[in-house]
Coordinates of C-alpha atoms and ligand atoms in Angstrom, one line a residue:
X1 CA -65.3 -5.2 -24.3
X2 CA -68.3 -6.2 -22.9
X3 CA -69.7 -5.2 -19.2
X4 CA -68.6 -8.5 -17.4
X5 CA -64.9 -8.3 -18.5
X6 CA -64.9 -4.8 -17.1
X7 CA -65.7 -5.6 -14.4
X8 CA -63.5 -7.5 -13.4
X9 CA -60.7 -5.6 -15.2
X10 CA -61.5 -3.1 -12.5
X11 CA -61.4 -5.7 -9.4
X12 CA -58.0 -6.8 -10.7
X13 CA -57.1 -3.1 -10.7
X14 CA -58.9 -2.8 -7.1
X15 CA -56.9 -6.3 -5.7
X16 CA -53.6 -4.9 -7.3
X17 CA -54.0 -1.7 -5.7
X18 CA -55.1 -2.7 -2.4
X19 CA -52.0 -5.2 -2.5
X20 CA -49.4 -2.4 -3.7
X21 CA -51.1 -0.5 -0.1
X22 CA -50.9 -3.7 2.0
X23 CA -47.0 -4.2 0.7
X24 CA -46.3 -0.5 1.2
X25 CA -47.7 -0.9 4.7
X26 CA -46.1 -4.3 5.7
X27 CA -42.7 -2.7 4.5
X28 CA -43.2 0.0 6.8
X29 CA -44.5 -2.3 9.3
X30 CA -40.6 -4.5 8.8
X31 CA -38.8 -1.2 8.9
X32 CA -41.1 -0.5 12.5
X33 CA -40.3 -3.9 13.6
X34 CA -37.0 -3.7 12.7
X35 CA -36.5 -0.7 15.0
X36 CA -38.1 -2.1 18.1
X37 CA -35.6 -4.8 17.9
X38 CA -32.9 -2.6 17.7
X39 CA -34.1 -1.7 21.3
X40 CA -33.0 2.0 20.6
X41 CA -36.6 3.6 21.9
X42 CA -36.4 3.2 24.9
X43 CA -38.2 5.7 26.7
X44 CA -40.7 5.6 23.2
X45 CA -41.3 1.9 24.2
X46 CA -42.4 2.3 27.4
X47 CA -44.9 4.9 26.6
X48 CA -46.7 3.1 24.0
X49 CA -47.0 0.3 26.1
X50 CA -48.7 2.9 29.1
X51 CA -51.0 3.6 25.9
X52 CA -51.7 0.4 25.1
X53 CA -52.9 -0.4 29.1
X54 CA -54.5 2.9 29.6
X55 CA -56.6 1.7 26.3
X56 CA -57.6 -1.5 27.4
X57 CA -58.3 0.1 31.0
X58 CA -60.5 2.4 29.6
X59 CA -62.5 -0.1 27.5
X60 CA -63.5 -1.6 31.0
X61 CA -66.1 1.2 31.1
X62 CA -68.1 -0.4 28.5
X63 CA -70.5 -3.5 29.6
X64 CA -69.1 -6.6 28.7
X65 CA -69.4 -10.3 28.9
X66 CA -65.7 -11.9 29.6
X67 CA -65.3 -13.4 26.2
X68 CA -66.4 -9.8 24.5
X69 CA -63.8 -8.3 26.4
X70 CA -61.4 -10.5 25.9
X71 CA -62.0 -10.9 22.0
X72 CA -62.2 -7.0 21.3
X73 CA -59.4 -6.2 23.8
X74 CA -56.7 -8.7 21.4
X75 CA -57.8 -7.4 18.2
X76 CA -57.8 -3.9 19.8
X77 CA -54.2 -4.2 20.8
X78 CA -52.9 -6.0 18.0
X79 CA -54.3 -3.2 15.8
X80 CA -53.2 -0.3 17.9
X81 CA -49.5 -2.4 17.8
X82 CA -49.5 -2.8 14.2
X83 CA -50.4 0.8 13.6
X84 CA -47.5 2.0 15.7
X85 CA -45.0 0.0 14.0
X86 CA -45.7 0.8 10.6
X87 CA -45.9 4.8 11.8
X88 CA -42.3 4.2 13.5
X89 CA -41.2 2.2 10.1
X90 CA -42.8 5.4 8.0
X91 CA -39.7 7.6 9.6
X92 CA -36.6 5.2 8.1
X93 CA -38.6 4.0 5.4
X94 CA -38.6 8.1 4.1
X95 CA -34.8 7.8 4.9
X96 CA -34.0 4.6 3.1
X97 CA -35.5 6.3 0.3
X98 CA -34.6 10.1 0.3
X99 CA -30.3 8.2 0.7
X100 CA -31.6 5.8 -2.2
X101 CA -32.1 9.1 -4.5
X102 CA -28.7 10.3 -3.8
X103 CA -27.3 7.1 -4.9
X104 CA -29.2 7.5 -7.8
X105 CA -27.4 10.6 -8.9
X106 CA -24.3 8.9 -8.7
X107 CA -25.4 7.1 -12.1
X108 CA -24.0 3.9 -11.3
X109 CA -25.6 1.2 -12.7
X110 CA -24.5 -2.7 -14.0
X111 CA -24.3 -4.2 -17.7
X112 CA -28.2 -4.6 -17.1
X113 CA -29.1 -1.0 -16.3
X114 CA -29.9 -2.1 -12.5
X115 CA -28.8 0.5 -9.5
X116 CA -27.1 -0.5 -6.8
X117 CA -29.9 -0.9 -4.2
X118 CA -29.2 0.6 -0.2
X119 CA -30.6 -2.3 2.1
X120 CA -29.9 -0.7 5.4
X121 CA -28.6 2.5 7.1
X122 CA -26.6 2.2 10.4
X123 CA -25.4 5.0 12.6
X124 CA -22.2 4.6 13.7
X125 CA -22.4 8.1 15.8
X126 CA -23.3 11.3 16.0
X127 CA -21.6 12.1 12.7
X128 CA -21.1 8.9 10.6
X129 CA -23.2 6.8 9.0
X130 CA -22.5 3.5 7.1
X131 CA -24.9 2.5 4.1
X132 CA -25.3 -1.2 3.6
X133 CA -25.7 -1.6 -0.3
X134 CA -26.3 -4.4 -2.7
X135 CA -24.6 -3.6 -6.2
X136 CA -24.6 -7.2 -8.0
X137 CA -22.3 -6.7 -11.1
X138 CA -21.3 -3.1 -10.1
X139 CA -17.5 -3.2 -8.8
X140 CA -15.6 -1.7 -5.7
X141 CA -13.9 0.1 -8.3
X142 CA -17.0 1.5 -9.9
X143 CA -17.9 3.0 -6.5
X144 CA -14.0 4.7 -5.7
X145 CA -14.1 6.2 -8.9
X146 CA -17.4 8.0 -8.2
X147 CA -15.9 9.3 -4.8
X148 CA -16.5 12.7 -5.9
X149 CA -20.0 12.3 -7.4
X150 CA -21.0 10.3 -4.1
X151 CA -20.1 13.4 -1.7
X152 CA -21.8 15.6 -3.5
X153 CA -25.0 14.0 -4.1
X154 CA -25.0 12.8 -0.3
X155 CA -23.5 16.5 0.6
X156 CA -21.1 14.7 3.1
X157 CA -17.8 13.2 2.8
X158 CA -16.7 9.4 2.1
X159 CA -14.9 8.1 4.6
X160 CA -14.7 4.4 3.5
X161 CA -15.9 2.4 0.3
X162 CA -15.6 -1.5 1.1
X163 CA -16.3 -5.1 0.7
X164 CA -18.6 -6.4 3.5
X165 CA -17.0 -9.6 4.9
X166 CA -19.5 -11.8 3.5
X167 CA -18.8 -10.1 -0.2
X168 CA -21.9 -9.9 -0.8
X169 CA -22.4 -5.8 -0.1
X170 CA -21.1 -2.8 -0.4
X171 CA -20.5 -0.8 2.6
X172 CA -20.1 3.2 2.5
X173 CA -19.1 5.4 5.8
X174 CA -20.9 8.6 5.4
X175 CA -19.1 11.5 7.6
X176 CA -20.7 14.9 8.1
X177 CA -17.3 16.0 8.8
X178 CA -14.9 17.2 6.7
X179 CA -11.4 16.8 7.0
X180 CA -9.3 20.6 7.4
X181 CA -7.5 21.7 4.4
X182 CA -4.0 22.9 6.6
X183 CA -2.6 21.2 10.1
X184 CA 0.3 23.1 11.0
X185 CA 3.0 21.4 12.0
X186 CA 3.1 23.5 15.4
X187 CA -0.2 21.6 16.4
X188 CA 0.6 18.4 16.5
X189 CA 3.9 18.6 18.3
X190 CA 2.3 17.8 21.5
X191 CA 0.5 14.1 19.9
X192 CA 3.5 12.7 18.6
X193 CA 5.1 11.8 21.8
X194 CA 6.7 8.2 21.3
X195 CA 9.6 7.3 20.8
X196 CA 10.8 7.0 17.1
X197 CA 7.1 8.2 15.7
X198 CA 5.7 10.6 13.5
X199 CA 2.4 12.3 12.8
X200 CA 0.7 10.8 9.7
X201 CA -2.4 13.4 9.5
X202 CA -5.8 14.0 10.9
X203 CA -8.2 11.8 10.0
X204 CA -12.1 11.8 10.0
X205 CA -12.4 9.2 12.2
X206 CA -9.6 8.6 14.3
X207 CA -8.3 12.4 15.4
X208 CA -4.5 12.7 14.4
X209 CA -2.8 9.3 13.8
X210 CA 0.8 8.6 14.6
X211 CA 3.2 5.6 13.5
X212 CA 6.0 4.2 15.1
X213 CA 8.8 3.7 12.5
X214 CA 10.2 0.5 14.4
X215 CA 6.8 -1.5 13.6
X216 CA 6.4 0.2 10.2
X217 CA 9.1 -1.0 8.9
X218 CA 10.0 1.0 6.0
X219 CA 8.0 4.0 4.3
X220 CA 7.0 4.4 0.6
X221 CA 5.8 8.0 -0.2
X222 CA 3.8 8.8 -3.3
X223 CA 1.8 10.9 -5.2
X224 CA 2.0 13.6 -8.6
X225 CA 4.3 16.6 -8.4
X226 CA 2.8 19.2 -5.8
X227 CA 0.9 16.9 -3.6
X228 CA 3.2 17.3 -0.7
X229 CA 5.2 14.5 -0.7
X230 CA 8.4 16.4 0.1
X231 CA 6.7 18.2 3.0
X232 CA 5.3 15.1 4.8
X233 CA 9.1 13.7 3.3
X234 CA 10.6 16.2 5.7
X235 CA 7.8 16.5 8.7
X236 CA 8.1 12.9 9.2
X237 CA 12.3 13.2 9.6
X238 CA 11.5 16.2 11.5
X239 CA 9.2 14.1 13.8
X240 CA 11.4 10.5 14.0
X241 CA 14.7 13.2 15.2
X242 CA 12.7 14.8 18.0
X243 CA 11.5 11.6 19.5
X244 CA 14.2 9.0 18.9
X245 CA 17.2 10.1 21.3
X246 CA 19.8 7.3 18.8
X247 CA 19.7 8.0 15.6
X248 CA 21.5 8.3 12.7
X249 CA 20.0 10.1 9.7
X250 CA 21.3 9.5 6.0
X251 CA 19.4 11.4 3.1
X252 CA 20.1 11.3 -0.1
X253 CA 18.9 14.2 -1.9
X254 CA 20.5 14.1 -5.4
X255 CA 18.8 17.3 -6.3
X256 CA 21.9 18.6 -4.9
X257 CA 20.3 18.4 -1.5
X258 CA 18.3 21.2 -1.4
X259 CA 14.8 20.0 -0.4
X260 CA 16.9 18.4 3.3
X261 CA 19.6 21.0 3.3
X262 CA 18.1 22.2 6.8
X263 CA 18.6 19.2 8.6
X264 CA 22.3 19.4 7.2
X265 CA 23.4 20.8 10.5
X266 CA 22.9 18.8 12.8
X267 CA 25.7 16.4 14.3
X268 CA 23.5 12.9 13.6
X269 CA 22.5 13.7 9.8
X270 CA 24.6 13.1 7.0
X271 CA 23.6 14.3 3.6
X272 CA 24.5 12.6 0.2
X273 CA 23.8 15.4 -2.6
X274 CA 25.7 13.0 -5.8
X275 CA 25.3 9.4 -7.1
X276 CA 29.0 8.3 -5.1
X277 CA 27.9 9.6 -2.0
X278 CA 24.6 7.9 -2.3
X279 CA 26.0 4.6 -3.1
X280 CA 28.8 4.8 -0.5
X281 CA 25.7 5.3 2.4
X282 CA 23.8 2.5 1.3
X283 CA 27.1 0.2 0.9
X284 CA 28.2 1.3 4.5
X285 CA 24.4 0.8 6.2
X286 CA 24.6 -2.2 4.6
X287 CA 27.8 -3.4 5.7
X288 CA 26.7 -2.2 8.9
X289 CA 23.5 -5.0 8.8
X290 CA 25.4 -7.3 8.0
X291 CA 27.8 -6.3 11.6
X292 CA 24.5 -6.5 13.4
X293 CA 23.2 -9.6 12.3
X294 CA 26.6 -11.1 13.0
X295 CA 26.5 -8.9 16.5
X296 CA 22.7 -10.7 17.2
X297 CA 23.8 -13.9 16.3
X298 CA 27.4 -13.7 18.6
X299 CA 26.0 -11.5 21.3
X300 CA 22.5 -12.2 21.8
X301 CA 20.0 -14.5 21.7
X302 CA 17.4 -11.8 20.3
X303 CA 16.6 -11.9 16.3
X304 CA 16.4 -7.6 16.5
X305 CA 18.4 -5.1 17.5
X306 CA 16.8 -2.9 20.8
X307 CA 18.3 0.3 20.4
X308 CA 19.0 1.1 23.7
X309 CA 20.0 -2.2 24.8
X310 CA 22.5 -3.2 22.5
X311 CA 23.9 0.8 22.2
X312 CA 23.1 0.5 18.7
X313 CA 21.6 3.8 17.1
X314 CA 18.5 3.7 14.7
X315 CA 19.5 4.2 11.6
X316 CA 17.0 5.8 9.1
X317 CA 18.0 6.6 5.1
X318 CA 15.8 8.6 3.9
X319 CA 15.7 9.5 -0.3
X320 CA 13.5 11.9 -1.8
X321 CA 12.5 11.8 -5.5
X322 CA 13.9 7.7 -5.5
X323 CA 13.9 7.9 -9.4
X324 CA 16.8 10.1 -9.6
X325 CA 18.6 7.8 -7.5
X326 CA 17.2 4.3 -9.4
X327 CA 15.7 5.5 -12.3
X328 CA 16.4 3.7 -15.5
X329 CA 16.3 5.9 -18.1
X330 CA 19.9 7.5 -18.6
X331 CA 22.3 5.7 -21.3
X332 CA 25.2 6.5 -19.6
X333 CA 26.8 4.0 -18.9
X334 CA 29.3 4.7 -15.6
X335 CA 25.7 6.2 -14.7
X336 CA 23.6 2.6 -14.9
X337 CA 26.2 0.8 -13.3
X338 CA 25.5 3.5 -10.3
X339 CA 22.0 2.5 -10.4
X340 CA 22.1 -0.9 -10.7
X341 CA 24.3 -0.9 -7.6
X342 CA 21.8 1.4 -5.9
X343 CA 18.9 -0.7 -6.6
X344 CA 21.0 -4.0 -5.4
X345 CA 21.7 -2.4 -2.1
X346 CA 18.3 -0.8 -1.2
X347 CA 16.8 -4.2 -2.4
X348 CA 19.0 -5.8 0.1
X349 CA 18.1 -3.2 3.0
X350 CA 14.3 -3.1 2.3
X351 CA 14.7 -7.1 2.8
X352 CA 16.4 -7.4 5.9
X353 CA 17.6 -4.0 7.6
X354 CA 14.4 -3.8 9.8
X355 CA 15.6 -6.6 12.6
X356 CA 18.9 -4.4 12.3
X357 CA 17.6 -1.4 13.4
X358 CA 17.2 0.5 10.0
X359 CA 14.7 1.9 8.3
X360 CA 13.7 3.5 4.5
X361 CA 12.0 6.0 4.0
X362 CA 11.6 6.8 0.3
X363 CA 9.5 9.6 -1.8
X364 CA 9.1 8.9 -5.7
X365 CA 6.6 10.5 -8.0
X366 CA 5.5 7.0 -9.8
X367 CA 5.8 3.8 -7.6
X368 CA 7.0 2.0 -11.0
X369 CA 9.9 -0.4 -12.2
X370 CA 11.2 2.6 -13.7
X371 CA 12.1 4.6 -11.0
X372 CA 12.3 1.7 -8.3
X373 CA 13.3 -1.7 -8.5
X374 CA 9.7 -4.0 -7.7
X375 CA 11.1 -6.0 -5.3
X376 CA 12.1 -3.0 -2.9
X377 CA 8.5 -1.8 -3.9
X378 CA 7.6 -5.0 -2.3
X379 CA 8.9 -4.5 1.2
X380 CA 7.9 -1.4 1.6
X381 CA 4.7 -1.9 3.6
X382 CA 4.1 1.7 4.9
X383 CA 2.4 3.7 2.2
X384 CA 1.7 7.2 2.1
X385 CA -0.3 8.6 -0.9
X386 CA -1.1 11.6 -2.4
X387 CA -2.9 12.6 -4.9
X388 CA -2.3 10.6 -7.9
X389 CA -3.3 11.9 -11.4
X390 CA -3.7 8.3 -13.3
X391 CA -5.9 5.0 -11.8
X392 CA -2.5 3.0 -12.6
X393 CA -0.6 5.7 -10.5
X394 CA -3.0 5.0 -7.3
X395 CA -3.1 1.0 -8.0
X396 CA 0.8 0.5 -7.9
X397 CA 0.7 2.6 -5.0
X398 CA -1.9 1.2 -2.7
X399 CA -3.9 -1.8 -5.8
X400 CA -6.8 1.0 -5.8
X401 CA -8.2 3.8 -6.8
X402 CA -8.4 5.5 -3.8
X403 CA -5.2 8.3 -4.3
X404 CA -7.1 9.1 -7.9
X405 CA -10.4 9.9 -6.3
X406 CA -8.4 12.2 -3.6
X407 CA -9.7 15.8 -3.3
X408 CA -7.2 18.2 -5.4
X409 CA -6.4 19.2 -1.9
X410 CA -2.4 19.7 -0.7
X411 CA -1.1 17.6 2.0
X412 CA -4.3 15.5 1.3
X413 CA -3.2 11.7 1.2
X414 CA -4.1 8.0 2.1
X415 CA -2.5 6.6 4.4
X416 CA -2.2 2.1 3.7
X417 CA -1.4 1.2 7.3
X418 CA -2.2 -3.1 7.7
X419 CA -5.5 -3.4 5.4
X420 CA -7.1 -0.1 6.7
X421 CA -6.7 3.0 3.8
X422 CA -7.4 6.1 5.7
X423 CA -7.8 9.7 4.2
X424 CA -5.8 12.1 6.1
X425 CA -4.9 15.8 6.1
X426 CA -1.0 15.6 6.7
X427 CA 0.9 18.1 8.5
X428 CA 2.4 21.0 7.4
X429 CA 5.7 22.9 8.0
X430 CA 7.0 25.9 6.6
X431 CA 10.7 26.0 5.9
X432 CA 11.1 28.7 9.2
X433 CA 9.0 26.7 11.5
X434 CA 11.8 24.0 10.3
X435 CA 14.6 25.7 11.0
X436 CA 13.3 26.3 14.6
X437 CA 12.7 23.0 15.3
X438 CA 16.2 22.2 13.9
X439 CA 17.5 24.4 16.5
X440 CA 15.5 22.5 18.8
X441 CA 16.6 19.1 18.1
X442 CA 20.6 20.9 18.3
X443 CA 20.1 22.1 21.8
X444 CA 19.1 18.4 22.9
X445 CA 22.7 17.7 21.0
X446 CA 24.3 19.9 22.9
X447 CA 23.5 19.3 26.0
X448 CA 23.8 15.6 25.4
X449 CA 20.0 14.7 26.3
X450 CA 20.3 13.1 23.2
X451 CA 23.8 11.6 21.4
X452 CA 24.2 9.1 19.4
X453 CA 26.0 5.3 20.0
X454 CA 28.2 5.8 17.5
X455 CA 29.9 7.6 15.6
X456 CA 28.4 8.3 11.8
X457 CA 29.4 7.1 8.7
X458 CA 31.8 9.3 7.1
X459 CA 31.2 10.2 3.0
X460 CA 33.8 10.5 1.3
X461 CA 34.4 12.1 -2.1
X462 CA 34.9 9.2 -4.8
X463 CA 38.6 9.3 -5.7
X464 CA 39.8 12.0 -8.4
X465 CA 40.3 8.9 -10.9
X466 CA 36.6 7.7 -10.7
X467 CA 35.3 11.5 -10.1
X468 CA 37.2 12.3 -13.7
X469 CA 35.8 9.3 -15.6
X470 CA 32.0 10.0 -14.1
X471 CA 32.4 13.3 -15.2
X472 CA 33.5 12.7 -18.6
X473 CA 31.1 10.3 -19.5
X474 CA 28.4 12.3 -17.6
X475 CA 28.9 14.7 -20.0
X476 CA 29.2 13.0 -23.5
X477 CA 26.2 11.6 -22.2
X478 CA 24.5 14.7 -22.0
X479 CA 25.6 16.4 -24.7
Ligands
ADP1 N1 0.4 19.2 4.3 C1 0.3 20.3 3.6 N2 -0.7 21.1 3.8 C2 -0.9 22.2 3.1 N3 -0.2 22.6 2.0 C3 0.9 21.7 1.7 C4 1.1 20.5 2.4 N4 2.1 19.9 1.8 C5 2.5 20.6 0.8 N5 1.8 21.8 0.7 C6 1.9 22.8 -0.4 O1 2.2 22.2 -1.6 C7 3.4 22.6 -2.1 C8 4.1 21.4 -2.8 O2 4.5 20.5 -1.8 P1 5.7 19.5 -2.0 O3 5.8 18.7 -0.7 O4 6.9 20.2 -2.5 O5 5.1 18.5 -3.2 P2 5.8 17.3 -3.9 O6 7.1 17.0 -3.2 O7 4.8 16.2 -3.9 O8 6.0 17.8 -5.3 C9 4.2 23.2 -0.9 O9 5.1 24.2 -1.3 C10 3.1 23.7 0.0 O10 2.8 25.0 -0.4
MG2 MG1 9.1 16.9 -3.9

């Protein structure tokens, strides 16, 4: 290589440099000017500017002619101005890049091998922040599924992974909160306060949420064994008893009624422990719909039933563990024509019971054609999830992966209310606490501060003819 070529080998070098310093700067300088327009600096503002004037002032001592003064006193201030910016740029530019790390370790990356790259950070408040990202060719998905590696690289929780509206970024709500691992039951009494609600959980952003079951309509809870689907199952009849004055409760517990038998007691809740019993409520509520709608059409000029106005209770049915009541799998054959029927009538009520005045509320493991048909699945808007152990479990219960990337945390859920998925910690009662508030919701009975409109549906046992032949084949089927 001969002396010339190295030369300018090193003033290419030099210009290369000088223009990786002048981008690094102008960046900074963006970032700066970037911040001034936000008009958050207020008071920061205003004393650079008394800098700036105090500066010019004090070049006055100096002897000049008026064109000197004016020449030296522009590029003076435009230097001073830049300078400031890029040092007020230096502060987010360090941020940008310290939450860009983190992102890093989450390892996601698309077919290419680029990173998703963060594009701006906005504070929401004094504990949330929401990250502005573009990811071309990494999915939604990708980012839910790395929930867990997320939070801990950022060391603060996820409170939402979306779509911006203009698709083209990814948006993520950083919370330095975290969500408790137990609300007790006994603390939220005082927040559900409307009539015919219940407490849905605390949430990071939005304190404890309630739900009125009138605008739900109906209720789909979800999640693997242990979550605490039975728990919020039973909070949430606790909560819709103590603050809807008519109502009539039907549950169908075909686990012989064990997980409800507390609110067996009371004068407005049936219980229906076997498949007859089961299908005998839902044929009665529905015959009952059908009384309304003829009632609306007759009496009124209304298309729903107002409780209060028509003396009409709300009726709510409530099943836990729905696949013992619809599931599909048994080969008995008295026993599938049980189901079938089931299905047909909760598809029926899921359709059109809400202008009527009543309301599901079902729990099932799996949110699948198996255990319920997918046409009830369908009108069942209100969706409670906890934790589920399979993406396909989470994405037929809320088309996410949202309830697989839960924290293996009990009474942890999301909560699919409109388009909005929130995390919450749900509450919990213990079976004692329960039974107090039972004998609450009694005492209002007795003293008639609450009754009902009506009188309740009554079960009957299926006749001995029909009992014998259920039981028979029950059995061959069994054994
Ligand atoms: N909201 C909650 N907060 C704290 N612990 C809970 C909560 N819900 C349930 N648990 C715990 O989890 C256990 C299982 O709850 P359960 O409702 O029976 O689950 P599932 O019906 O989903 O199988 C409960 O016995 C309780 O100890
Ligand atoms: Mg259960």
């Amino acid at each position: 290589m001969n002396k010339k070529e190295n030369h300018s080998n090193n003033l290419g070098k030099f210009i290369l440099g000088l223009g990786i310093i002048f981008g690094l700067f102008g960046k900074m300088a963006f970032f700066g000017i970037k911040k001034v327009k936000s008009n958050k600096l207020n008071w920061r503002m205003g004393l650079l500017i008394a800098v700036l004037i105090a500066m010019n002032i004090s070049l006055l001592s100096f002897d000049w002619d008026s064109s000197g003064f004016l020449i030296c006193s522009v590029i003076y201030s435009l230097f001073f101005i830049a300078l400031q910016v890029t040092i007020l740029g230096i502060q987010d530019w360090i941020s940008l890049q310290k939450i860009q790390n983190n992102l890093n370790l989450a390892g996601l990356k698309n077919v290419l091998g680029l990173r998703p790259k963060v594009i701006r950070i906005i504070k929401l408040d004094e504990f949330r922040t929401k990250l502005i990202i573009t990811a071309k060719g990494v999915g939604i998905n990708q980012f839910s599924d790395k929930k867990g590696q997320l939070e801990s690289a950022f060391q603060e929780t996820i409170e939402l992974i979306k779509i911006s509206k203009c698709k083209k970024f990814v948006e993520i709500t950083l919370c330095k909160r975290e969500l408790p691992s137990m609300i007790p039951y006994s603390e939220i009494t005082q927040k559900v306060n409307k009539e015919s609600s219940f407490g849905l959980g605390e949430s990071l952003s939005g304190g404890f949420l309630t739900q009125d079951l009138t605008t739900l309509p109906h209720l789909l809870i979800g999640g693997t064994t242990g979550g605490g689907k039975s728990v919020f199952f039973k909070s949430t009849l606790l909560s819709l008893l103590k603050t809807t004055p008519h109502v009539q409760m039907y549950l169908i517990d075909l686990k012989k009624g064990l997980e409800v038998k507390e609110f067996g007691t009371l004068p407005n809740v049936k219980i229906a422990k076997n498949e007859h019993e089961a299908i005998q409520v839902l044929q009665s509520i529905k015959d009952e719909m059908d009384k309304r709608y003829i009632y609306l059409e007759e009496k009124t000029k209304r298309k729903t039933i107002i409780p209060k106005l028509d003396k009409k209770d709300l009726i709510v049915i409530g099943v836990d563990e729905a696949s013992v009541l619809y599931g599909k799998t048994t080969t008995n054959k008295t026993k599938k024509e049980l189901v079938e029927k089931a299905r047909e009538l909760t598809d029926e009520l899921s359709k059109l019971a809400r202008a009527a005045g009543i309301h599901l509320i079902i729990a099932t493991q799996k949110p699948i054609k198996d255990s319920i048909d997918t046409k009830t699945l369908e009108n069942l808007p209100g969706r409670m999830s906890f934790k589920m152990s399979t993406h396909a479990g989470s994405n037929s219960m809320l088309g996410n992966a949202k309830a697989y990337a839960l924290p293996d945390i009990k009474g942890r859920a999301i909560w699919k209310g409109g388009n909005k998925f929130i995390e919450v910690q749900t509450p919990y009662i213990s079976e004692k606490e329960l039974e107090e508030e039972i004998s609450g919701i009694q005492e209002l009975y007795d003293s008639k501060k609450f009754k009902n409109f009506e009188p309740l549906i009554e079960l009957k046992q299926p006749d001995n003819e029909n009992k014998k032949a259920f039981k028979a084949k029950t059995t061959k089927d069994n054994g």
